[in-house]
């Protein structure tokens, strides 16, 4: 009986002494310079699962850390889960938001929600969602880019996963999508199969173009991959205001999204210079693609990519600073 | 677990009658399947109750309304839960500030890698002996070398806090359960259901209740990890020698003295086995909790999976495996050490005290250094073996998928087209009542009336939850994968059961494989194959194979030597020996293996939902990621539990029927202690 | 307190208070067990009772008294209810009906606290399978009873040390039970029971798990301790030899009920029924019977020159002297001639025995 007691005592002593020691000085670790970062503190930045988002987030994060002395925590989260995090103090910023009126209703005070989140304005990017084909198919079957002709070619897209229907690949289950409803409402002989991630889609398109195999998939812009393989968009019935109001009855194309930044209300009201940076942040699809490509294609660390872009574009960055 | 219902007379022969009975069962099974195929041929595709991923029904809406109500509710329960959550948050944050997260204005956490390494080594020495220091210290170094020191520490913190609380609740509950038959009768079925539930299923309800973040991760982990500690503690307490209890009672001890001086010391070793199992379960859950923003190594794994950077997932997975081995070895060693200490081994003498004091001094120095100097706080970035490994794996994956794509896709498509799809066609494309009746008939034949009853209740629930078709697709995947598991299990299990040499060389590999969190199994499979049903099934097969192999090997080697000798002297060939003596006599173990195979595969197929396994797993993932589908996700979670219970009941009752009296071990006991025996 | 006069003659002094008194004790296992007692069902043979009520009567209406310092043996085959009986004495098993009185205390109505006090101070038990604490050294096993009484560590270790010496375990104080042989382990069990200095010791088949040679040693040990310590003992066994060797009196049980109670000689000489007769048929009678059982009424023509012996002299011990003398043995009790034993009587016992045992 004596030994466990002794060791428990020793452990307790160790812990207490460790805590006591941490209070002592000495060594080369010094508290951070209070000058820049004092008021900034930490920013919890959600990272949604596509590279373009990552590019924006890391550029803002890099600027916040280097120019404002903030501490930035990056958190890998799904779009909707990120929204959930605003109220709990887990998330401060979503840097690239694709619409989500239902979430706005839940979290924006202006829309009758609990007021934990608010918009910090557009980030300058224009979002397009649609169905895309590898370029060789558009050349081979010129009329395939019209949705009306998709059934004609559905056999081309058969896979073991879709049986006797054609496969329409969707991305991450967390992405904004109406595809199943579209397939149903447009009477298409296709089955939606989730590829699982942006990367899976890119791999799919890349292989399809290389091997000249058929591939039809959900995709979006801004997107760096389009500069590597210029995918061709399928024309769906034109979007009109409100045609997507009922998600079960949608039979039209996706709208053009003005991507915006969503922030936690607490963060916005904290007076942090980090918030001002987020509010001021604005760049183009080309800017994002440039950084995204460095990350995804060149294989750079997101941080390095952000650093390089910031160094190459000092004037743009200057404009965001508080 | 109730006791074995019927005990057959003690005959070890497989006489004509028994053979006939076994045959009769086989014949009726085949007849049911034949009938099913026949009816299916005419009714294929009708009334399959199929719904699309984006379809929702009233019952899903009802669930969604409940979740919204719960989220918005403001009453005693919710404020209690909130208090619980914030208490947990504060604890975790304190530890994170100590080890992983810098607290402004300090640029680094209070205690760096050197201090953590020293503390962990000292702890390992104190609870498990000096040998474990040789496991723990290199493990910590490897976390750093792989480039995941912080994530590893975060995972350890979440796991550690969850295990601590789980044990604080679980051990007393287990003691109570060991003492009271009523409590046992109430708690056991709850534990049964909890242990049938795949880890992934826990996440959605917990994120609805508590949101996201480290606190939820720790809470869901502790709930998931508690059952083994409760069960094993109860088992240990019940297992204390009745003579000793009687003898010490006769000396006039009161209850507390009995517990403290007799029951706890005598049950200690077994209870630590429960601690081991709880720890391993916690690690598995804490990894998956990355989905609810739980900190730790699950994050880079998930990140890699989401972005298709398999190398990254692989390296993080490697760190998880190292941690699993470290925790498993340490807790197992703690158990054997407690035994040695109890038996008065000389490990407890002065040398140890001196070593502990010296170790404490060194640890304090290390903590001080890591608090004060950058080199001892931040793991040096220069030495990194994670990145090269990551690149190699990515290259390998590229090579496999491009240059070897003919083979990998060939395997995948052949399997899917000629095996998986036909079975799925039968199960999922039959009218629901046809499939339902067929399943009930099979349940009856395999497990008897009680299995029939359980299956009927579960199927009714599945029907009611409006996910029939998806349930059938998932069921197909589980069944098909389990068939492969059983083929593997029989092949390797018989081989092991017949040869001690093989057993001794294969078993450690299986033991190691069993300690790994299921999440990790996905990674190597994804390197080989694209994300789809097939991939998830392969992961399930790899995950479930070790336990099935071990059970079958134990069954075969457990056949009495006398019987084998007798059969040999009667001139049996090797094949005859296997098929006519060893396998029939091990059929209880084989059904047990099937039971575990099914449950393991089920939990993996669900995790596979996020790598394209579709059906119920996907519904959960979808419910998780799209707020409007939370109701459907919950329904899918319950459906999975129902499938699990159904499969568990059918095979358990079947195993009980088949079990020969000599090996009539109650299933859970055997499983929960299987690791202790090794 | 029941009078001891219900017992057969030639037993403990009826005037003293019994150390243990058992009256009308029942133990019935099963649903609504208490309802069985007093009905005609209670008289049914076991299988029929089980079939009819689902109950098993392990102990049926058992009454007996044990005098202070007496060694009282309860003997029976397995399933006869003897182990249940001994457990009912300190309510390790709750009796269904009847009373148990120890040193004048009514046990059956004692509160939990009173019961604990009784177990701590008055009664100890030794078990067939020892029931030692595997995680404690011998010394701490022996001291456990003192520990739970709240005796300080130094004191209980000192006391335990003395007892360890008493039972012949000197030098093994620091050993763990699994490092000892079975016989040694039972010595620990014995020491543990003695450590509390109880007035009543209960033994539940303590030596049946031991090798024959060790068993004999242990029996002798008990006899030696009994001579030294003069404890009252209730000793359960299925071994008749052991019962005859140790017991002042023997109670024979069958199917939960008493078949016979008496001294060893009494049981051997006058078996109550065929069951007992069958039981004792193998016993070397000359080792058990006393002269009382072989003597005849004195006749006027009996020689008065032969040796004088007490009626409690065992035949075997008397044989040599009796046969060597030309005269008959005169059996004298309290100065009064009570009987005569001639050579024929002795030879009948000794020769009969040789023809029985090969």
PDB file of C-alpha atoms in Angstrom, chain B residues 249-253, chain C residues 87-95 100 102 106-123:
ATOM      1  CA  UNK B 249     -17.116 -11.655   6.687  1.00  0.00           C
ATOM      2  CA  UNK B 250     -16.911 -14.231   9.432  1.00  0.00           C
ATOM      3  CA  UNK B 251     -14.332 -12.001  11.084  1.00  0.00           C
ATOM      4  CA  UNK B 252     -16.933  -9.305  11.397  1.00  0.00           C
ATOM      5  CA  UNK B 253     -15.911  -6.788   8.732  1.00  0.00           C
TER       6      UNK B 253
ATOM      7  CA  UNK C  87     -22.945 -20.987   8.348  1.00  0.00           C
ATOM      8  CA  UNK C  88     -26.303 -20.455   9.974  1.00  0.00           C
ATOM      9  CA  UNK C  89     -24.597 -20.369  13.361  1.00  0.00           C
ATOM     10  CA  UNK C  90     -23.126 -16.918  12.684  1.00  0.00           C
ATOM     11  CA  UNK C  91     -25.680 -16.054  10.046  1.00  0.00           C
ATOM     12  CA  UNK C  92     -23.262 -16.124   7.145  1.00  0.00           C
ATOM     13  CA  UNK C  93     -26.383 -17.768   5.813  1.00  0.00           C
ATOM     14  CA  UNK C  94     -29.633 -16.489   7.265  1.00  0.00           C
ATOM     15  CA  UNK C  95     -31.520 -19.329   8.936  1.00  0.00           C
ATOM     16  CA  UNK C 100     -29.061 -19.925  17.797  1.00  0.00           C
ATOM     17  CA  UNK C 102     -23.975 -18.272  21.680  1.00  0.00           C
ATOM     18  CA  UNK C 106     -29.472 -14.682  20.852  1.00  0.00           C
ATOM     19  CA  UNK C 107     -27.839 -14.606  17.441  1.00  0.00           C
ATOM     20  CA  UNK C 108     -30.893 -14.968  15.302  1.00  0.00           C
ATOM     21  CA  UNK C 109     -32.311 -11.640  16.384  1.00  0.00           C
ATOM     22  CA  UNK C 110     -29.051  -9.749  16.610  1.00  0.00           C
ATOM     23  CA  UNK C 111     -28.710  -6.492  14.687  1.00  0.00           C
ATOM     24  CA  UNK C 112     -25.996  -6.138  12.023  1.00  0.00           C
ATOM     25  CA  UNK C 113     -23.790  -4.318  14.499  1.00  0.00           C
ATOM     26  CA  UNK C 114     -24.313  -6.922  17.213  1.00  0.00           C
ATOM     27  CA  UNK C 115     -23.610  -9.637  14.719  1.00  0.00           C
ATOM     28  CA  UNK C 116     -20.374  -7.968  13.664  1.00  0.00           C
ATOM     29  CA  UNK C 117     -19.385  -7.601  17.286  1.00  0.00           C
ATOM     30  CA  UNK C 118     -20.058 -11.286  17.845  1.00  0.00           C
ATOM     31  CA  UNK C 119     -18.012 -12.270  14.815  1.00  0.00           C
ATOM     32  CA  UNK C 120     -15.190  -9.993  15.839  1.00  0.00           C
ATOM     33  CA  UNK C 121     -14.930 -11.110  19.438  1.00  0.00           C
ATOM     34  CA  UNK C 122     -16.686 -14.380  20.115  1.00  0.00           C
ATOM     35  CA  UNK C 123     -16.789 -16.672  17.139  1.00  0.00           C
TER      36      UNK C 123
END
